[in-house]
Amino acid sequence: MQNPSDIELALRRVPLFCDLSAGVLKALSQEAVPASYGPKNFLFKASDKPDHLHVLFDGTVKMTTSSLDGRETIIELLQPVDCFLMAAVLTSKPYLMSAQAITDVEVLLVPSALLRQLVSDESQLALTMVASLANQYRQMVRHVKDLRLRTAAQRLGIYLLGLVEKGDSNTLALPFVKKLIAARLHMTPESMSRAIVTLRNEGVDVTEDEVHIHDIDALRRFCKVDNILDELEEEFFVLTDR
């Protein structure tokens, strides 16, 4: 993605931008800048000023926060294609989390000032931004409810069900090492191991880098799947009167 034409084609892959007019996409592509980060490098840190919207096209990024004594907590693990911490960009407020590359990472940096101007001028982009922020809020509420209402084994089961339901097989490779998955689900490695043992009794085999679910319906019953709480929402939109 070294020229505006390539960047414009890349932006069309992003749900946030795919329905925008050619003129808006051209304006974005002329100002967006590609950037690369190696493993363990920070894309930005908490309290930094959000000068750009980061659009992730390749690699894995962890969103983290730290306590006063330096303990790190993983809030989210991001994979392509994704835009992150849009609220900070739109409000020009400091980041509340840090973004660190886990693998080699490729992003596009969209200037925040340009994005805010386009949101002001383009109603379709504004609606799409509102829908994306609403979707992120609903995901956050689901995550909090999951932490409060489920055991560690049930949280792991729900996570594995989500992976399987996005694919077409009961067997799939784990997208991250177990340590990262445990941190994302707010478990210690020890509680993760106990959860795996519990799920084995429910027909779930988890090896070092692969999972096989023998009976999806049985796992859904064990996890007490809620069709509202656990519904996958991959598409976001804002209802209008049109």
Short mmCIF file of N, CA and C in Angstrom, two decimals, residues 20-136:
data_model
loop_
_atom_site.label_atom_id
_atom_site.label_comp_id
_atom_site.label_asym_id
_atom_site.label_seq_id
_atom_site.Cartn_x
_atom_site.Cartn_y
_atom_site.Cartn_z
N LEU A 20 -18.78 4.21 1.63
CA LEU A 20 -18.61 5.64 1.43
C LEU A 20 -18.47 5.97 -0.06
N SER A 21 -18.73 7.22 -0.38
CA SER A 21 -18.63 7.67 -1.77
C SER A 21 -17.18 7.65 -2.23
N ALA A 22 -17.01 7.63 -3.55
CA ALA A 22 -15.66 7.60 -4.11
C ALA A 22 -14.87 8.84 -3.70
N GLY A 23 -15.56 9.99 -3.59
CA GLY A 23 -14.87 11.22 -3.22
C GLY A 23 -14.32 11.17 -1.80
N VAL A 24 -15.12 10.63 -0.87
CA VAL A 24 -14.66 10.53 0.52
C VAL A 24 -13.51 9.54 0.62
N LEU A 25 -13.63 8.40 -0.05
CA LEU A 25 -12.55 7.42 -0.01
C LEU A 25 -11.26 7.98 -0.60
N LYS A 26 -11.40 8.76 -1.65
CA LYS A 26 -10.21 9.37 -2.25
C LYS A 26 -9.55 10.33 -1.28
N ALA A 27 -10.37 11.13 -0.59
CA ALA A 27 -9.81 12.07 0.39
C ALA A 27 -9.07 11.33 1.50
N LEU A 28 -9.65 10.23 1.96
CA LEU A 28 -9.00 9.43 3.01
C LEU A 28 -7.70 8.80 2.50
N SER A 29 -7.75 8.25 1.30
CA SER A 29 -6.59 7.53 0.77
C SER A 29 -5.41 8.45 0.48
N GLN A 30 -5.69 9.71 0.18
CA GLN A 30 -4.60 10.64 -0.11
C GLN A 30 -3.85 11.07 1.15
N GLU A 31 -4.52 10.95 2.31
CA GLU A 31 -3.91 11.39 3.56
C GLU A 31 -3.46 10.23 4.45
N ALA A 32 -4.04 9.05 4.25
CA ALA A 32 -3.68 7.90 5.08
C ALA A 32 -2.25 7.45 4.79
N VAL A 33 -1.57 7.00 5.84
CA VAL A 33 -0.16 6.61 5.72
C VAL A 33 0.01 5.17 6.22
N PRO A 34 0.64 4.30 5.42
CA PRO A 34 0.90 2.94 5.91
C PRO A 34 2.02 2.94 6.95
N ALA A 35 1.93 2.02 7.90
CA ALA A 35 2.97 1.91 8.93
C ALA A 35 3.13 0.44 9.32
N SER A 36 4.34 0.09 9.72
CA SER A 36 4.65 -1.28 10.12
C SER A 36 5.24 -1.28 11.54
N TYR A 37 4.92 -2.35 12.29
CA TYR A 37 5.43 -2.49 13.66
C TYR A 37 5.88 -3.94 13.86
N GLY A 38 7.00 -4.11 14.52
CA GLY A 38 7.47 -5.45 14.84
C GLY A 38 6.89 -5.93 16.15
N PRO A 39 7.03 -7.24 16.44
CA PRO A 39 6.52 -7.79 17.69
C PRO A 39 7.05 -7.03 18.90
N LYS A 40 6.15 -6.78 19.86
CA LYS A 40 6.42 -6.09 21.13
C LYS A 40 6.51 -4.57 21.00
N ASN A 41 6.50 -4.06 19.77
CA ASN A 41 6.52 -2.61 19.60
C ASN A 41 5.13 -2.03 19.88
N PHE A 42 5.11 -0.83 20.45
CA PHE A 42 3.86 -0.17 20.76
C PHE A 42 3.40 0.69 19.58
N LEU A 43 2.13 0.54 19.21
CA LEU A 43 1.55 1.43 18.23
C LEU A 43 1.26 2.78 18.90
N PHE A 44 0.82 2.71 20.13
CA PHE A 44 0.66 3.89 20.98
C PHE A 44 0.50 3.41 22.40
N LYS A 45 0.63 4.35 23.35
CA LYS A 45 0.48 4.01 24.76
C LYS A 45 -0.66 4.82 25.39
N ALA A 46 -1.20 4.28 26.48
CA ALA A 46 -2.22 4.98 27.22
C ALA A 46 -1.72 6.38 27.59
N SER A 47 -2.59 7.35 27.45
CA SER A 47 -2.36 8.77 27.70
C SER A 47 -1.80 9.50 26.47
N ASP A 48 -1.38 8.76 25.41
CA ASP A 48 -0.93 9.42 24.19
C ASP A 48 -2.11 10.15 23.53
N LYS A 49 -1.80 11.18 22.78
CA LYS A 49 -2.81 11.91 22.03
C LYS A 49 -3.15 11.13 20.75
N PRO A 50 -4.43 10.96 20.43
CA PRO A 50 -4.82 10.19 19.25
C PRO A 50 -4.73 11.02 17.97
N ASP A 51 -3.59 11.02 17.35
CA ASP A 51 -3.40 11.79 16.12
C ASP A 51 -3.93 11.06 14.89
N HIS A 52 -4.14 9.74 15.01
CA HIS A 52 -4.59 8.95 13.86
C HIS A 52 -5.59 7.88 14.31
N LEU A 53 -6.43 7.48 13.37
CA LEU A 53 -7.20 6.26 13.53
C LEU A 53 -6.37 5.13 12.94
N HIS A 54 -6.15 4.08 13.72
CA HIS A 54 -5.38 2.93 13.26
C HIS A 54 -6.31 1.90 12.63
N VAL A 55 -6.00 1.53 11.39
CA VAL A 55 -6.76 0.50 10.68
C VAL A 55 -5.84 -0.70 10.49
N LEU A 56 -6.16 -1.79 11.15
CA LEU A 56 -5.29 -2.97 11.17
C LEU A 56 -5.58 -3.87 9.96
N PHE A 57 -4.55 -4.11 9.14
CA PHE A 57 -4.70 -4.95 7.96
C PHE A 57 -3.94 -6.27 8.05
N ASP A 58 -2.95 -6.34 8.90
CA ASP A 58 -2.18 -7.58 9.00
C ASP A 58 -1.57 -7.66 10.39
N GLY A 59 -1.59 -8.90 10.97
CA GLY A 59 -0.98 -9.12 12.26
C GLY A 59 -1.98 -9.08 13.41
N THR A 60 -1.46 -9.19 14.62
CA THR A 60 -2.28 -9.22 15.83
C THR A 60 -1.79 -8.16 16.81
N VAL A 61 -2.75 -7.44 17.39
CA VAL A 61 -2.46 -6.37 18.34
C VAL A 61 -3.20 -6.64 19.64
N LYS A 62 -2.53 -6.44 20.76
CA LYS A 62 -3.22 -6.56 22.04
C LYS A 62 -3.45 -5.17 22.63
N MET A 63 -4.67 -4.97 23.14
CA MET A 63 -5.04 -3.73 23.80
C MET A 63 -4.93 -3.97 25.30
N THR A 64 -4.13 -3.18 25.98
CA THR A 64 -3.83 -3.45 27.39
C THR A 64 -3.99 -2.20 28.25
N THR A 65 -4.13 -2.44 29.53
CA THR A 65 -4.07 -1.38 30.53
C THR A 65 -3.24 -1.91 31.70
N SER A 66 -2.67 -1.00 32.46
CA SER A 66 -1.79 -1.41 33.55
C SER A 66 -2.21 -0.76 34.86
N SER A 67 -2.00 -1.49 35.95
CA SER A 67 -2.29 -0.96 37.28
C SER A 67 -1.12 -0.09 37.73
N LEU A 68 -1.30 0.59 38.87
CA LEU A 68 -0.25 1.47 39.37
C LEU A 68 1.03 0.71 39.73
N ASP A 69 0.88 -0.58 40.06
CA ASP A 69 2.07 -1.36 40.40
C ASP A 69 2.66 -2.08 39.18
N GLY A 70 2.14 -1.75 37.98
CA GLY A 70 2.74 -2.26 36.76
C GLY A 70 2.15 -3.54 36.21
N ARG A 71 1.12 -4.09 36.84
CA ARG A 71 0.50 -5.31 36.32
C ARG A 71 -0.30 -4.99 35.07
N GLU A 72 -0.10 -5.80 34.03
CA GLU A 72 -0.78 -5.58 32.76
C GLU A 72 -2.01 -6.47 32.64
N THR A 73 -3.08 -5.89 32.10
CA THR A 73 -4.30 -6.63 31.81
C THR A 73 -4.65 -6.47 30.34
N ILE A 74 -4.90 -7.60 29.67
CA ILE A 74 -5.31 -7.55 28.27
C ILE A 74 -6.81 -7.31 28.20
N ILE A 75 -7.20 -6.25 27.52
CA ILE A 75 -8.60 -5.93 27.35
C ILE A 75 -9.16 -6.57 26.09
N GLU A 76 -8.38 -6.58 25.03
CA GLU A 76 -8.85 -7.14 23.77
C GLU A 76 -7.68 -7.58 22.92
N LEU A 77 -7.93 -8.57 22.05
CA LEU A 77 -6.97 -9.01 21.05
C LEU A 77 -7.57 -8.72 19.69
N LEU A 78 -6.87 -7.98 18.87
CA LEU A 78 -7.40 -7.53 17.59
C LEU A 78 -6.69 -8.21 16.43
N GLN A 79 -7.49 -8.57 15.42
CA GLN A 79 -6.97 -9.12 14.18
C GLN A 79 -7.63 -8.40 13.01
N PRO A 80 -7.05 -8.53 11.81
CA PRO A 80 -7.60 -7.80 10.66
C PRO A 80 -9.03 -8.27 10.30
N VAL A 81 -9.84 -7.43 9.68
CA VAL A 81 -9.58 -6.00 9.49
C VAL A 81 -10.29 -5.27 10.62
N ASP A 82 -9.62 -4.33 11.29
CA ASP A 82 -10.23 -3.70 12.44
C ASP A 82 -9.73 -2.27 12.61
N CYS A 83 -10.61 -1.41 13.12
CA CYS A 83 -10.24 -0.06 13.53
C CYS A 83 -10.38 -0.01 15.05
N PHE A 84 -9.49 0.68 15.72
CA PHE A 84 -9.60 0.61 17.17
C PHE A 84 -9.44 1.96 17.86
N LEU A 85 -10.12 2.02 19.03
CA LEU A 85 -10.19 3.21 19.88
C LEU A 85 -10.67 4.44 19.11
N MET A 86 -11.76 4.22 18.35
CA MET A 86 -12.34 5.28 17.56
C MET A 86 -12.87 6.42 18.43
N ALA A 87 -13.39 6.08 19.63
CA ALA A 87 -13.95 7.11 20.49
C ALA A 87 -12.91 8.15 20.87
N ALA A 88 -11.69 7.71 21.16
CA ALA A 88 -10.61 8.65 21.49
C ALA A 88 -10.29 9.55 20.30
N VAL A 89 -10.29 8.96 19.11
CA VAL A 89 -9.98 9.73 17.90
C VAL A 89 -11.04 10.79 17.65
N LEU A 90 -12.30 10.43 17.78
CA LEU A 90 -13.39 11.37 17.48
C LEU A 90 -13.51 12.47 18.52
N THR A 91 -13.15 12.18 19.76
CA THR A 91 -13.27 13.18 20.83
C THR A 91 -11.96 13.89 21.11
N SER A 92 -10.87 13.44 20.50
CA SER A 92 -9.54 14.00 20.72
C SER A 92 -9.14 13.93 22.19
N LYS A 93 -9.52 12.83 22.84
CA LYS A 93 -9.16 12.59 24.23
C LYS A 93 -8.01 11.57 24.28
N PRO A 94 -7.17 11.59 25.31
CA PRO A 94 -6.06 10.64 25.40
C PRO A 94 -6.54 9.20 25.40
N TYR A 95 -5.73 8.33 24.84
CA TYR A 95 -6.04 6.91 24.85
C TYR A 95 -6.11 6.39 26.29
N LEU A 96 -7.07 5.53 26.54
CA LEU A 96 -7.20 4.89 27.86
C LEU A 96 -6.49 3.54 27.90
N MET A 97 -6.05 3.06 26.73
CA MET A 97 -5.35 1.77 26.64
C MET A 97 -4.12 1.91 25.77
N SER A 98 -3.24 0.95 25.88
CA SER A 98 -2.07 0.87 25.01
C SER A 98 -2.31 -0.20 23.96
N ALA A 99 -1.69 -0.01 22.80
CA ALA A 99 -1.77 -1.00 21.72
C ALA A 99 -0.35 -1.49 21.43
N GLN A 100 -0.16 -2.82 21.54
CA GLN A 100 1.17 -3.40 21.35
C GLN A 100 1.09 -4.54 20.34
N ALA A 101 2.01 -4.56 19.41
CA ALA A 101 2.05 -5.62 18.41
C ALA A 101 2.47 -6.94 19.04
N ILE A 102 1.74 -8.01 18.71
CA ILE A 102 2.13 -9.36 19.12
C ILE A 102 2.96 -10.01 18.02
N THR A 103 2.55 -9.78 16.77
CA THR A 103 3.27 -10.27 15.60
C THR A 103 3.71 -9.05 14.79
N ASP A 104 4.28 -9.30 13.62
CA ASP A 104 4.49 -8.19 12.68
C ASP A 104 3.13 -7.63 12.31
N VAL A 105 3.01 -6.32 12.30
CA VAL A 105 1.73 -5.65 12.12
C VAL A 105 1.83 -4.61 11.00
N GLU A 106 0.77 -4.56 10.18
CA GLU A 106 0.65 -3.55 9.14
C GLU A 106 -0.65 -2.78 9.37
N VAL A 107 -0.55 -1.45 9.43
CA VAL A 107 -1.73 -0.62 9.65
C VAL A 107 -1.72 0.55 8.66
N LEU A 108 -2.90 1.15 8.52
CA LEU A 108 -3.02 2.45 7.87
C LEU A 108 -3.34 3.47 8.95
N LEU A 109 -2.68 4.61 8.89
CA LEU A 109 -2.91 5.68 9.84
C LEU A 109 -3.72 6.77 9.15
N VAL A 110 -4.98 6.93 9.58
CA VAL A 110 -5.86 7.95 9.02
C VAL A 110 -5.84 9.15 9.95
N PRO A 111 -5.42 10.32 9.47
CA PRO A 111 -5.32 11.49 10.36
C PRO A 111 -6.66 11.79 11.06
N SER A 112 -6.59 11.95 12.37
CA SER A 112 -7.82 12.13 13.13
C SER A 112 -8.52 13.45 12.78
N ALA A 113 -7.75 14.50 12.51
CA ALA A 113 -8.36 15.78 12.16
C ALA A 113 -9.17 15.66 10.87
N LEU A 114 -8.62 14.95 9.89
CA LEU A 114 -9.34 14.73 8.64
C LEU A 114 -10.61 13.91 8.88
N LEU A 115 -10.49 12.89 9.70
CA LEU A 115 -11.64 12.03 9.97
C LEU A 115 -12.76 12.82 10.65
N ARG A 116 -12.39 13.65 11.62
CA ARG A 116 -13.42 14.46 12.31
C ARG A 116 -14.08 15.44 11.34
N GLN A 117 -13.30 16.00 10.42
CA GLN A 117 -13.88 16.92 9.44
C GLN A 117 -14.84 16.19 8.51
N LEU A 118 -14.46 15.01 8.06
CA LEU A 118 -15.32 14.23 7.17
C LEU A 118 -16.59 13.78 7.89
N VAL A 119 -16.48 13.44 9.16
CA VAL A 119 -17.67 13.07 9.94
C VAL A 119 -18.64 14.25 10.02
N SER A 120 -18.08 15.46 10.14
CA SER A 120 -18.91 16.66 10.19
C SER A 120 -19.59 16.93 8.86
N ASP A 121 -18.91 16.60 7.76
CA ASP A 121 -19.41 16.94 6.42
C ASP A 121 -20.24 15.84 5.77
N GLU A 122 -19.97 14.59 6.13
CA GLU A 122 -20.57 13.45 5.43
C GLU A 122 -21.50 12.68 6.36
N SER A 123 -22.80 12.77 6.12
CA SER A 123 -23.78 12.13 7.00
C SER A 123 -23.64 10.61 7.00
N GLN A 124 -23.30 10.01 5.85
CA GLN A 124 -23.18 8.56 5.79
C GLN A 124 -22.03 8.07 6.67
N LEU A 125 -20.92 8.80 6.64
CA LEU A 125 -19.78 8.42 7.49
C LEU A 125 -20.15 8.61 8.96
N ALA A 126 -20.87 9.70 9.28
CA ALA A 126 -21.28 9.93 10.66
C ALA A 126 -22.17 8.80 11.16
N LEU A 127 -23.13 8.37 10.34
CA LEU A 127 -24.02 7.27 10.74
C LEU A 127 -23.23 5.98 10.94
N THR A 128 -22.29 5.73 10.05
CA THR A 128 -21.49 4.52 10.17
C THR A 128 -20.63 4.54 11.43
N MET A 129 -20.08 5.70 11.75
CA MET A 129 -19.29 5.84 12.97
C MET A 129 -20.16 5.61 14.21
N VAL A 130 -21.36 6.18 14.22
CA VAL A 130 -22.28 5.98 15.34
C VAL A 130 -22.60 4.50 15.50
N ALA A 131 -22.86 3.83 14.38
CA ALA A 131 -23.18 2.41 14.44
C ALA A 131 -22.01 1.59 14.96
N SER A 132 -20.79 1.93 14.52
CA SER A 132 -19.61 1.20 14.97
C SER A 132 -19.39 1.39 16.46
N LEU A 133 -19.54 2.62 16.94
CA LEU A 133 -19.38 2.89 18.37
C LEU A 133 -20.45 2.17 19.18
N ALA A 134 -21.68 2.13 18.65
CA ALA A 134 -22.75 1.41 19.34
C ALA A 134 -22.45 -0.08 19.42
N ASN A 135 -21.90 -0.61 18.34
CA ASN A 135 -21.54 -2.02 18.31
C ASN A 135 -20.45 -2.33 19.34
N GLN A 136 -19.46 -1.44 19.45
CA GLN A 136 -18.39 -1.63 20.42
C GLN A 136 -18.94 -1.56 21.85
#
